[in-house]
Short mmCIF file of C-alpha atoms in Angstrom, two decimals:
data_model
loop_
_atom_site.label_atom_id
_atom_site.label_comp_id
_atom_site.label_asym_id
_atom_site.label_seq_id
_atom_site.Cartn_x
_atom_site.Cartn_y
_atom_site.Cartn_z
CA MET A 1 26.63 -5.06 28.52
CA ARG A 2 30.00 -6.79 28.74
CA ARG A 3 32.35 -4.12 27.47
CA ASP A 4 35.29 -6.57 27.33
CA LEU A 5 33.69 -8.27 24.34
CA ASP A 6 33.98 -5.16 22.27
CA VAL A 7 30.72 -5.73 20.49
CA ARG A 8 29.25 -2.37 19.65
CA VAL A 9 26.73 -0.90 17.29
CA GLY A 10 27.02 1.69 14.58
CA GLU A 11 30.09 2.38 12.53
CA ASP A 12 32.43 0.79 15.11
CA PHE A 13 30.68 -2.43 14.52
CA ILE A 14 31.57 -3.06 10.91
CA SER A 15 34.87 -4.91 11.30
CA MET A 16 34.76 -8.61 12.07
CA THR A 17 34.55 -9.45 15.77
CA ASN A 18 34.11 -12.87 17.34
CA VAL A 19 32.50 -13.92 20.56
CA GLU A 20 33.43 -17.48 21.60
CA PHE A 21 31.58 -19.20 24.42
CA ASP A 22 31.21 -22.58 26.17
CA GLY A 23 34.21 -23.84 24.21
CA LYS A 24 32.19 -24.78 21.13
CA TYR A 25 30.16 -21.79 19.97
CA ILE A 26 31.17 -18.69 18.04
CA LEU A 27 29.18 -15.60 17.15
CA ASN A 28 30.85 -13.91 14.20
CA PHE A 29 29.89 -10.23 13.88
CA GLY A 30 30.75 -7.67 11.27
CA PHE A 31 31.32 -7.15 7.60
CA GLY A 32 33.77 -9.18 5.55
CA THR A 33 34.20 -10.28 1.99
CA LYS A 34 32.54 -13.51 0.97
CA THR A 35 35.97 -15.17 0.87
CA GLU A 36 36.85 -13.92 4.34
CA LYS A 37 33.58 -15.30 5.70
CA LYS A 38 34.22 -18.68 4.04
CA VAL A 39 37.83 -18.84 5.20
CA PHE A 40 36.62 -18.14 8.72
CA LEU A 41 34.17 -21.03 8.57
CA ASN A 42 36.78 -23.34 7.09
CA THR A 43 39.25 -22.56 9.86
CA HIS A 44 36.60 -23.03 12.56
CA SER A 45 34.99 -26.21 11.27
CA ASP A 46 35.08 -27.78 14.76
CA LYS A 47 32.80 -25.05 16.20
CA LYS A 48 29.13 -24.18 15.89
CA VAL A 49 29.04 -20.77 14.25
CA VAL A 50 26.33 -18.17 13.91
CA MET A 51 27.45 -15.48 11.51
CA ASP A 52 26.47 -12.03 10.29
CA LEU A 53 25.71 -12.63 6.62
CA THR A 54 23.95 -9.37 5.78
CA CYS A 55 25.38 -9.28 2.26
CA TYR A 56 25.63 -12.88 1.14
CA ASP A 57 23.21 -15.63 0.26
CA PRO A 58 22.63 -17.64 3.45
CA LYS A 59 21.35 -20.64 1.49
CA GLU A 60 24.69 -20.98 -0.24
CA PHE A 61 26.52 -20.85 3.10
CA TYR A 62 24.12 -23.31 4.78
CA ALA A 63 24.67 -25.80 1.96
CA GLU A 64 28.44 -25.50 2.10
CA PHE A 65 29.01 -25.36 5.89
CA PRO A 66 27.10 -27.84 8.05
CA GLN A 67 28.56 -26.31 11.24
CA LEU A 68 26.85 -22.99 10.42
CA ALA A 69 24.09 -23.02 13.04
CA GLY A 70 22.50 -19.79 11.97
CA VAL A 71 22.81 -16.42 10.29
CA PHE A 72 21.91 -12.90 11.31
CA SER A 73 22.07 -9.33 10.16
CA ALA A 74 23.35 -6.75 12.62
CA LEU A 75 25.03 -4.32 10.26
CA PHE A 76 22.05 -1.95 10.24
CA CYS A 77 21.12 -2.23 13.87
CA ASP A 78 20.91 0.99 15.81
CA GLU A 79 20.75 1.93 19.47
CA GLU A 80 17.81 -0.46 19.96
CA LYS A 81 20.10 -3.28 18.81
CA LYS A 82 17.38 -5.25 17.09
CA ILE A 83 18.74 -7.90 14.78
CA GLU A 84 17.15 -10.29 12.32
CA VAL A 85 18.17 -13.87 13.10
CA HIS A 86 17.62 -17.23 11.39
CA LEU A 87 18.73 -20.25 13.40
CA ARG A 88 18.76 -23.89 12.30
CA SER A 89 20.33 -25.43 15.40
CA ASP A 90 21.47 -24.66 18.97
CA LYS A 91 18.78 -21.98 19.15
CA GLU A 92 18.64 -21.52 22.89
CA GLU A 93 22.39 -21.15 23.36
CA PHE A 94 22.75 -18.53 20.67
CA LEU A 95 19.61 -16.55 21.55
CA GLN A 96 20.76 -16.49 25.17
CA LYS A 97 24.18 -15.20 24.15
CA PHE A 98 22.69 -12.46 21.96
CA LYS A 99 20.63 -11.32 24.92
CA GLU A 100 23.66 -11.37 27.23
CA LEU A 101 25.34 -9.07 24.74
CA GLU A 102 22.26 -6.85 25.02
CA PHE A 103 21.04 -7.48 21.50
CA ASN A 104 17.34 -7.91 20.78
CA PRO A 105 17.24 -10.87 18.40
CA VAL A 106 14.09 -11.10 16.28
CA GLU A 107 13.79 -14.56 14.79
CA THR A 108 12.54 -15.07 11.27
CA ARG A 109 11.64 -18.21 9.38
CA ILE A 110 12.33 -16.58 6.02
CA LEU A 111 15.80 -17.32 4.73
CA SER A 112 16.27 -14.54 2.21
CA HIS A 113 19.43 -13.21 0.60
CA GLY A 114 19.96 -9.86 2.30
CA PHE A 115 17.38 -10.76 4.96
CA ILE A 116 14.14 -8.74 5.01
CA PHE A 117 15.01 -5.41 6.58
CA PRO A 118 18.49 -4.88 5.04
CA ARG A 119 17.34 -5.91 1.57
CA THR A 120 14.31 -3.62 1.65
CA ILE A 121 16.15 -0.56 2.93
CA ALA A 122 19.14 -1.20 0.66
CA GLN A 123 16.81 -0.68 -2.29
CA ILE A 124 15.24 2.42 -0.72
CA ILE A 125 18.73 3.77 -0.01
CA ASN A 126 19.82 2.95 -3.55
CA GLU A 127 16.89 4.89 -5.00
CA ALA A 128 17.62 7.86 -2.73
CA HIS A 129 21.19 7.89 -4.07
CA PHE A 130 19.96 7.75 -7.67
CA ALA A 131 17.59 10.66 -6.93
CA LEU A 132 20.47 12.60 -5.37
CA SER A 133 22.72 11.93 -8.36
CA GLU A 134 19.97 13.30 -10.64
CA ASN A 135 19.66 16.46 -8.50
CA VAL A 136 16.07 15.71 -7.55
CA ALA A 137 16.64 17.05 -4.04
CA SER A 138 19.30 17.45 -1.37
CA ARG A 139 20.20 14.64 1.05
CA GLU A 140 18.54 16.55 3.88
CA ASP A 141 15.32 17.09 1.94
CA ILE A 142 15.15 13.45 0.83
CA ASP A 143 15.55 12.29 4.45
CA ARG A 144 12.97 14.81 5.60
CA ALA A 145 10.49 13.83 2.88
CA MET A 146 10.62 10.14 3.80
CA LYS A 147 10.34 10.78 7.53
CA PHE A 148 7.53 13.32 7.39
CA GLY A 149 5.67 12.20 4.26
CA VAL A 150 5.53 8.44 4.88
CA ASN A 151 6.63 8.16 8.53
CA TYR A 152 9.90 6.30 7.97
CA PRO A 153 11.76 5.96 11.26
CA LYS A 154 14.91 7.31 9.59
CA GLY A 155 15.80 8.95 6.32
CA PRO A 156 17.64 6.84 3.70
CA PHE A 157 20.86 8.84 4.12
CA GLU A 158 20.68 8.56 7.90
CA TRP A 159 20.48 4.80 7.47
CA SER A 160 23.30 4.58 4.96
CA LYS A 161 25.82 6.95 6.54
CA GLY A 162 29.15 5.14 6.83
CA LYS A 163 27.62 1.91 5.49
CA GLU A 164 27.79 2.64 1.77
CA THR A 165 30.27 -0.18 1.09
CA ILE A 166 28.03 -2.71 2.81
CA ILE A 167 24.97 -1.58 0.86
CA ARG A 168 26.89 -1.62 -2.39
CA THR A 169 28.16 -5.14 -1.67
CA LEU A 170 24.66 -6.36 -0.81
CA LEU A 171 23.22 -4.90 -4.03
CA GLU A 172 26.05 -6.32 -6.15
CA GLU A 173 25.57 -9.76 -4.58
CA LEU A 174 21.81 -9.60 -5.24
CA HIS A 175 22.52 -8.56 -8.81
CA THR A 176 24.93 -11.47 -9.27
CA SER A 177 22.54 -14.03 -7.84
CA THR A 178 19.31 -12.80 -9.50
CA HIS A 179 20.71 -11.26 -12.72
CA ASP A 180 18.03 -8.60 -12.23
CA PRO A 181 19.27 -5.12 -13.23
CA ARG A 182 17.05 -3.57 -10.55
CA TYR A 183 19.90 -4.22 -8.12
CA ILE A 184 22.58 -2.26 -9.98
CA PRO A 185 23.92 0.16 -7.37
CA SER A 186 23.92 3.92 -7.80
CA PRO A 187 27.38 5.26 -8.71
CA LEU A 188 27.12 7.43 -5.57
CA LEU A 189 27.17 4.33 -3.36
CA LYS A 190 30.89 4.02 -2.86
CA MET B 1 9.37 36.60 4.78
CA ILE B 2 6.70 36.17 2.12
CA GLU B 3 3.17 36.95 3.35
CA LEU B 4 0.42 34.47 2.65
CA ASN B 5 -2.87 35.54 4.13
CA LYS B 6 -5.48 34.80 1.52
CA ILE B 7 -5.56 31.24 0.30
CA VAL B 8 -7.86 29.62 -2.24
CA VAL B 9 -8.14 25.83 -2.34
CA ILE B 10 -9.85 24.25 -5.32
CA GLY B 11 -11.32 20.80 -4.87
CA ALA B 12 -13.07 19.83 -1.65
CA GLY B 13 -12.15 16.14 -1.67
CA THR B 14 -9.99 14.52 0.99
CA MET B 15 -6.80 16.36 0.05
CA GLY B 16 -8.39 19.73 -0.71
CA SER B 17 -10.36 19.89 2.50
CA GLY B 18 -7.35 18.74 4.54
CA ILE B 19 -5.22 21.47 2.96
CA ALA B 20 -7.93 24.10 3.56
CA GLN B 21 -8.21 23.00 7.18
CA TRP B 22 -4.46 23.25 7.74
CA PHE B 23 -4.26 26.80 6.36
CA ALA B 24 -7.24 27.96 8.43
CA GLN B 25 -5.63 26.39 11.51
CA ASN B 26 -2.66 28.62 10.76
CA PHE B 27 -4.99 31.61 10.68
CA CYS B 28 -4.99 32.25 6.96
CA SER B 29 -8.25 33.21 5.34
CA VAL B 30 -9.29 30.26 3.17
CA GLU B 31 -11.81 30.09 0.37
CA LEU B 32 -12.69 26.51 -0.51
CA ILE B 33 -14.06 25.90 -4.00
CA ASP B 34 -15.70 22.87 -5.60
CA ASN B 35 -17.96 22.18 -8.57
CA SER B 36 -20.37 20.41 -6.29
CA SER B 37 -22.05 22.57 -3.64
CA GLU B 38 -23.01 19.40 -1.85
CA GLN B 39 -19.36 18.32 -1.62
CA LEU B 40 -18.44 21.81 -0.40
CA GLN B 41 -20.97 21.73 2.40
CA LYS B 42 -19.89 18.25 3.38
CA ALA B 43 -16.24 19.31 3.52
CA LYS B 44 -17.00 22.45 5.53
CA SER B 45 -19.14 20.56 8.07
CA SER B 46 -16.52 17.88 8.49
CA ILE B 47 -13.71 20.44 9.00
CA GLU B 48 -15.84 22.30 11.58
CA ALA B 49 -16.71 19.06 13.33
CA SER B 50 -13.02 18.22 13.51
CA TRP B 51 -12.28 21.62 15.13
CA ASP B 52 -15.10 21.12 17.65
CA LYS B 53 -13.61 17.77 18.52
CA LEU B 54 -10.13 19.29 18.97
CA GLU B 55 -11.66 21.96 21.20
CA LYS B 56 -13.35 19.32 23.35
CA LYS B 57 -10.04 17.51 23.71
CA GLY B 58 -8.44 20.76 24.81
CA LYS B 59 -6.14 20.93 21.76
CA LEU B 60 -7.70 24.17 20.49
CA THR B 61 -9.26 27.03 22.45
CA ALA B 62 -12.86 28.14 21.87
CA SER B 63 -11.70 31.52 20.59
CA ASP B 64 -9.26 29.89 18.14
CA VAL B 65 -12.01 27.64 16.81
CA ALA B 66 -14.36 30.59 16.41
CA ARG B 67 -11.67 32.46 14.49
CA MET B 68 -10.89 29.48 12.24
CA LYS B 69 -14.57 29.04 11.40
CA GLU B 70 -14.72 32.69 10.41
CA LEU B 71 -11.62 32.33 8.26
CA LEU B 72 -12.98 29.38 6.28
CA SER B 73 -15.58 30.09 3.62
CA THR B 74 -16.94 28.22 0.63
CA LYS B 75 -17.33 29.92 -2.73
CA SER B 76 -17.78 29.32 -6.41
CA LEU B 77 -14.80 30.14 -8.60
CA GLU B 78 -16.53 33.22 -10.00
CA GLU B 79 -17.10 34.62 -6.50
CA THR B 80 -13.54 34.06 -5.36
CA SER B 81 -11.42 37.07 -4.35
CA LYS B 82 -9.16 38.00 -7.23
CA ASP B 83 -6.41 39.18 -4.91
CA ALA B 84 -5.59 35.80 -3.31
CA ASP B 85 -1.93 35.31 -2.33
CA LEU B 86 -1.88 31.60 -3.07
CA VAL B 87 -4.15 29.21 -4.96
CA ILE B 88 -3.79 25.44 -4.59
CA GLU B 89 -5.63 23.13 -6.93
CA ALA B 90 -6.44 19.68 -5.57
CA ILE B 91 -8.95 18.48 -8.15
CA ILE B 92 -9.13 15.16 -9.98
CA GLU B 93 -5.84 13.79 -11.39
CA ASP B 94 -6.59 14.45 -15.06
CA LEU B 95 -4.08 16.53 -16.99
CA GLU B 96 -6.54 18.06 -19.45
CA ILE B 97 -9.06 19.00 -16.76
CA LYS B 98 -6.26 20.51 -14.68
CA LYS B 99 -4.95 22.53 -17.62
CA THR B 100 -8.41 23.89 -18.41
CA LEU B 101 -8.78 24.94 -14.78
CA LEU B 102 -5.33 26.54 -14.69
CA LYS B 103 -6.16 28.62 -17.73
CA LYS B 104 -9.27 29.93 -15.96
CA LEU B 105 -7.32 30.63 -12.79
CA ASP B 106 -4.67 32.49 -14.74
CA SER B 107 -7.20 34.96 -16.11
CA HIS B 108 -9.27 35.22 -12.91
CA PHE B 109 -6.53 36.09 -10.41
CA GLU B 110 -4.35 39.18 -10.16
CA GLU B 111 -0.78 39.14 -11.37
CA LYS B 112 0.66 38.74 -7.85
CA THR B 113 -1.23 35.50 -7.14
CA ILE B 114 0.86 32.32 -6.84
CA LEU B 115 -0.78 29.31 -8.49
CA SER B 116 0.06 25.80 -7.40
CA SER B 117 -0.95 22.20 -7.88
CA ASN B 118 -1.18 19.36 -5.39
CA THR B 119 -0.69 16.83 -8.19
CA SER B 120 1.20 13.65 -7.41
CA SER B 121 1.40 12.40 -10.97
CA PHE B 122 1.80 15.18 -13.54
CA PRO B 123 4.93 17.14 -14.38
CA ILE B 124 4.60 20.77 -13.35
CA HIS B 125 6.12 21.92 -16.64
CA LEU B 126 3.34 20.18 -18.62
CA MET B 127 0.64 21.82 -16.53
CA ALA B 128 2.38 25.19 -16.96
CA GLU B 129 1.72 25.03 -20.70
CA ALA B 130 -1.80 26.25 -19.94
CA LEU B 131 -0.52 29.47 -18.38
CA SER B 132 0.46 32.86 -19.75
CA ASP B 133 4.18 33.56 -19.85
CA LYS B 134 4.02 36.09 -17.05
CA ARG B 135 2.31 33.58 -14.71
CA LYS B 136 4.69 30.69 -15.37
CA GLY B 137 7.27 31.91 -12.85
CA LYS B 138 4.54 32.03 -10.22
CA PHE B 139 3.40 28.45 -10.72
CA LEU B 140 4.79 25.45 -8.85
CA GLY B 141 3.84 22.14 -7.24
CA LEU B 142 2.81 21.99 -3.58
CA HIS B 143 2.37 18.33 -2.79
CA PHE B 144 0.72 17.68 0.57
CA PHE B 145 0.37 14.27 2.24
CA ASN B 146 -2.77 12.77 3.66
CA PRO B 147 -4.00 13.75 6.23
CA ALA B 148 -2.69 17.23 5.46
CA THR B 149 -3.29 18.52 8.99
CA ILE B 150 -1.12 15.75 10.47
CA MET B 151 1.52 14.84 7.91
CA LYS B 152 4.18 17.50 8.06
CA LEU B 153 5.73 17.08 4.63
CA VAL B 154 5.05 19.49 1.77
CA GLU B 155 7.01 18.75 -1.39
CA ILE B 156 7.71 22.02 -3.15
CA ILE B 157 8.12 21.20 -6.82
CA ARG B 158 10.14 23.57 -8.93
CA GLY B 159 9.00 23.41 -12.54
CA LYS B 160 11.35 24.56 -15.28
CA ASP B 161 9.83 28.05 -15.26
CA SER B 162 9.07 28.31 -11.54
CA SER B 163 10.95 31.11 -9.83
CA ASP B 164 13.78 29.82 -7.59
CA GLU B 165 13.24 32.67 -5.22
CA LEU B 166 9.55 31.91 -4.86
CA CYS B 167 10.29 28.23 -4.11
CA GLN B 168 12.82 29.27 -1.45
CA ASP B 169 10.36 31.78 0.05
CA LEU B 170 7.65 29.15 0.29
CA TYR B 171 10.13 26.71 1.83
CA THR B 172 10.88 29.25 4.55
CA TRP B 173 7.21 30.11 5.03
CA PHE B 174 6.09 26.47 5.48
CA ASN B 175 9.03 25.77 7.76
CA GLU B 176 8.04 28.70 9.98
CA LYS B 177 4.49 27.35 10.14
CA GLY B 178 5.64 23.97 11.41
CA LYS B 179 5.53 21.99 8.17
CA LYS B 180 8.59 20.07 6.99
CA PRO B 181 9.08 21.25 3.43
CA ALA B 182 11.31 19.47 0.92
CA LEU B 183 12.35 21.06 -2.32
CA SER B 184 12.10 18.70 -5.28
CA ALA B 185 12.89 18.83 -8.98
CA ASP B 186 10.01 18.30 -11.40
CA SER B 187 10.78 14.61 -12.01
CA PRO B 188 8.35 11.66 -11.92
CA GLY B 189 7.15 10.73 -8.44
CA PHE B 190 9.02 13.76 -7.05
CA ILE B 191 10.79 12.50 -3.89
CA VAL B 192 8.42 10.32 -1.89
CA ASN B 193 6.50 8.50 -4.59
CA ARG B 194 9.81 7.59 -6.21
CA VAL B 195 11.98 6.65 -3.21
CA ALA B 196 9.14 4.77 -1.47
CA ARG B 197 8.44 2.45 -4.41
CA ASN B 198 10.77 -0.24 -3.16
CA PHE B 199 9.20 -0.35 0.27
CA TYR B 200 6.56 -2.30 -1.69
CA GLY B 201 8.53 -3.66 -4.65
CA GLU B 202 11.30 -5.34 -2.68
CA PRO B 203 9.11 -7.19 -0.14
CA LEU B 204 7.03 -8.46 -3.08
CA ARG B 205 10.23 -9.96 -4.50
CA ILE B 206 11.23 -11.41 -1.14
CA VAL B 207 7.96 -13.36 -0.89
CA GLU B 208 7.46 -13.84 -4.67
CA LYS B 209 4.28 -15.89 -4.20
CA ASP B 210 0.79 -15.24 -2.90
CA GLU B 211 1.48 -16.62 0.58
CA PRO B 212 -0.10 -14.63 3.42
CA GLU B 213 2.01 -16.37 6.08
CA MET B 214 5.20 -15.13 4.44
CA MET B 215 3.71 -11.66 4.09
CA ARG B 216 2.77 -11.56 7.74
CA GLU B 217 6.35 -12.47 8.58
CA VAL B 218 7.78 -9.71 6.35
CA ASP B 219 5.35 -7.16 7.84
CA ARG B 220 6.35 -8.23 11.36
CA ILE B 221 10.09 -8.01 10.69
CA LEU B 222 9.83 -4.58 9.05
CA ARG B 223 7.82 -3.32 12.01
CA GLU B 224 9.89 -4.98 14.75
CA VAL B 225 13.37 -4.71 13.32
CA GLY B 226 12.94 -1.82 10.88
CA GLY B 227 10.80 0.41 13.08
CA PHE B 228 8.24 1.08 10.33
CA LYS B 229 4.75 1.83 11.67
CA MET B 230 3.15 -0.60 9.23
CA GLY B 231 4.53 -3.43 7.16
CA PRO B 232 4.40 -3.15 3.36
CA PHE B 233 1.63 -5.71 2.78
CA GLU B 234 -0.75 -4.35 5.40
CA LEU B 235 0.01 -0.84 4.14
CA MET B 236 -0.70 -1.76 0.50
CA ASP B 237 -3.99 -3.32 1.63
CA LEU B 238 -4.84 -0.05 3.37
CA ILE B 239 -3.84 2.21 0.47
CA GLY B 240 -5.62 0.00 -2.05
CA ILE B 241 -3.84 -2.51 -4.27
CA ASP B 242 -5.28 -0.82 -7.38
CA ILE B 243 -4.05 2.63 -6.35
CA ASN B 244 -0.59 1.39 -5.37
CA TYR B 245 -0.32 -0.58 -8.62
CA SER B 246 -1.37 2.42 -10.68
CA VAL B 247 1.23 4.70 -8.99
CA THR B 248 3.87 1.99 -9.52
CA CYS B 249 3.03 1.70 -13.21
CA SER B 250 2.96 5.46 -13.70
CA VAL B 251 6.43 5.94 -12.15
CA TRP B 252 7.77 2.92 -14.08
CA GLU B 253 6.45 4.26 -17.40
CA ALA B 254 7.70 7.76 -16.63
CA TYR B 255 11.22 6.35 -16.13
CA ASP B 256 11.12 4.41 -19.42
CA LYS B 257 10.42 1.10 -17.69
CA GLU B 258 13.50 1.25 -15.48
CA PRO B 259 13.68 -2.21 -13.79
CA ARG B 260 14.02 -0.67 -10.29
CA PHE B 261 10.40 0.52 -10.58
CA ALA B 262 8.91 -2.50 -12.33
CA PRO B 263 5.58 -3.64 -10.88
CA HIS B 264 5.44 -7.22 -9.56
CA LYS B 265 3.23 -9.75 -11.35
CA LEU B 266 1.30 -10.36 -8.13
CA GLN B 267 0.09 -6.75 -8.12
CA LYS B 268 -1.48 -7.07 -11.56
CA GLN B 269 -2.94 -10.46 -10.75
CA MET B 270 -4.63 -9.03 -7.66
CA VAL B 271 -6.05 -6.06 -9.54
CA ASP B 272 -7.40 -8.48 -12.18
CA GLU B 273 -9.00 -10.54 -9.41
CA LYS B 274 -10.45 -7.35 -7.86
CA ARG B 275 -8.54 -7.95 -4.64
CA PHE B 276 -8.13 -4.26 -3.87
CA GLY B 277 -7.25 -4.55 -0.18
CA ARG B 278 -9.29 -3.57 2.87
CA LYS B 279 -11.90 -1.72 0.87
CA SER B 280 -12.88 -4.84 -1.09
CA GLY B 281 -12.57 -7.25 1.83
CA ARG B 282 -9.58 -9.01 0.37
CA GLY B 283 -6.08 -7.96 -0.58
CA PHE B 284 -2.93 -9.72 0.52
CA TYR B 285 -4.97 -10.59 3.61
CA LYS B 286 -8.66 -11.32 4.15
CA TYR B 287 -10.89 -8.85 5.99
CA ASP B 288 -14.31 -9.49 7.45
#
């Protein structure tokens, strides 16, 4: 991995980081507010950008920014560095760059707000926080139950540790766009 | 540490026989009970066959298997030792039938005997209504996962009258024996059946429509990116769409129709169309 690019996984990886290459492409990693993401695209309108949009509706961004070549979600990736990617142009260049950075991009054709993996585990994590707030069980026992009762690769609190703000933002965005109260975040997700 | 040597398991279905097998494998004496002597014999033979197989594979020694076979017996309720340390009921999920059984168990067993239920759907405090006051502290939920010999989780459910100390002692005991216990309050779905609901509910809302290609894609992403062993749609087909839908509805009702637990319209539609999953040849996917 090219250490000079400062693209890491885990908690270090949450702030916005850019990787520019071949003079016309940018990979934009990390968490940001919706406004920050849009300002970034507005100020880089001459480049092809592929952006981490874990929390926001990619359809809205695609419609507004023609130079947005694709979207991905890396905010939940772990040591295996697998990331969900949707690309609408310049596929080869961007997939190649992800691989150079030692990511394992997994392409999807489904363009879903919150992608597939983050959206699903955000709801599992949310429920675990509601259960915790109602004193159903301890964090440790909830993690243990999900790992050893239904074979989850990680417990909900192991997934969410240090990423509570991102999960909360994703749920609030889903709530705003769907108006479905199922996405109201647990008060413990701060 | 608490001593559990004599175990009684009531109900020789899939869960009951799995639980009985696990205890015998941990060298507890186990009496397996069922209304149907045919079912009892079937369960016993299948447990013994499984031990023989494990012996052949070199996972168990011949002397261990011989000992386990000696430790496992089948009985009728009337013949059961009254001095059991722990009784686990794993009979049909019907509250009234369970309460009638618990009442019988309460009068049959000695005062020291711990009574427990493997229920996944009924509140422990409701079942406890069938018991005498002095037994209530010694009654709790012990929720095993299928297959009980493989899945390490045991949810220990503390009802409102269950003794805290007893729950802690059982937690320690199961932990020592290699299980992964989790202590849960007596609330609907306990831990797993509540927290896991959205592993199904959310993917259903991502695809929205009855489109197998989309479902295949969601299953693939959750396996490849998420690290889950099975995707939600293939797993629902395996569990049974009817069973999954019924658990979903029961948790949703128990939480006063909280929107986070709401079933998806596709689930009901499939049950109406008798698309129950693998067992009926068609669920989200088609099976030959």
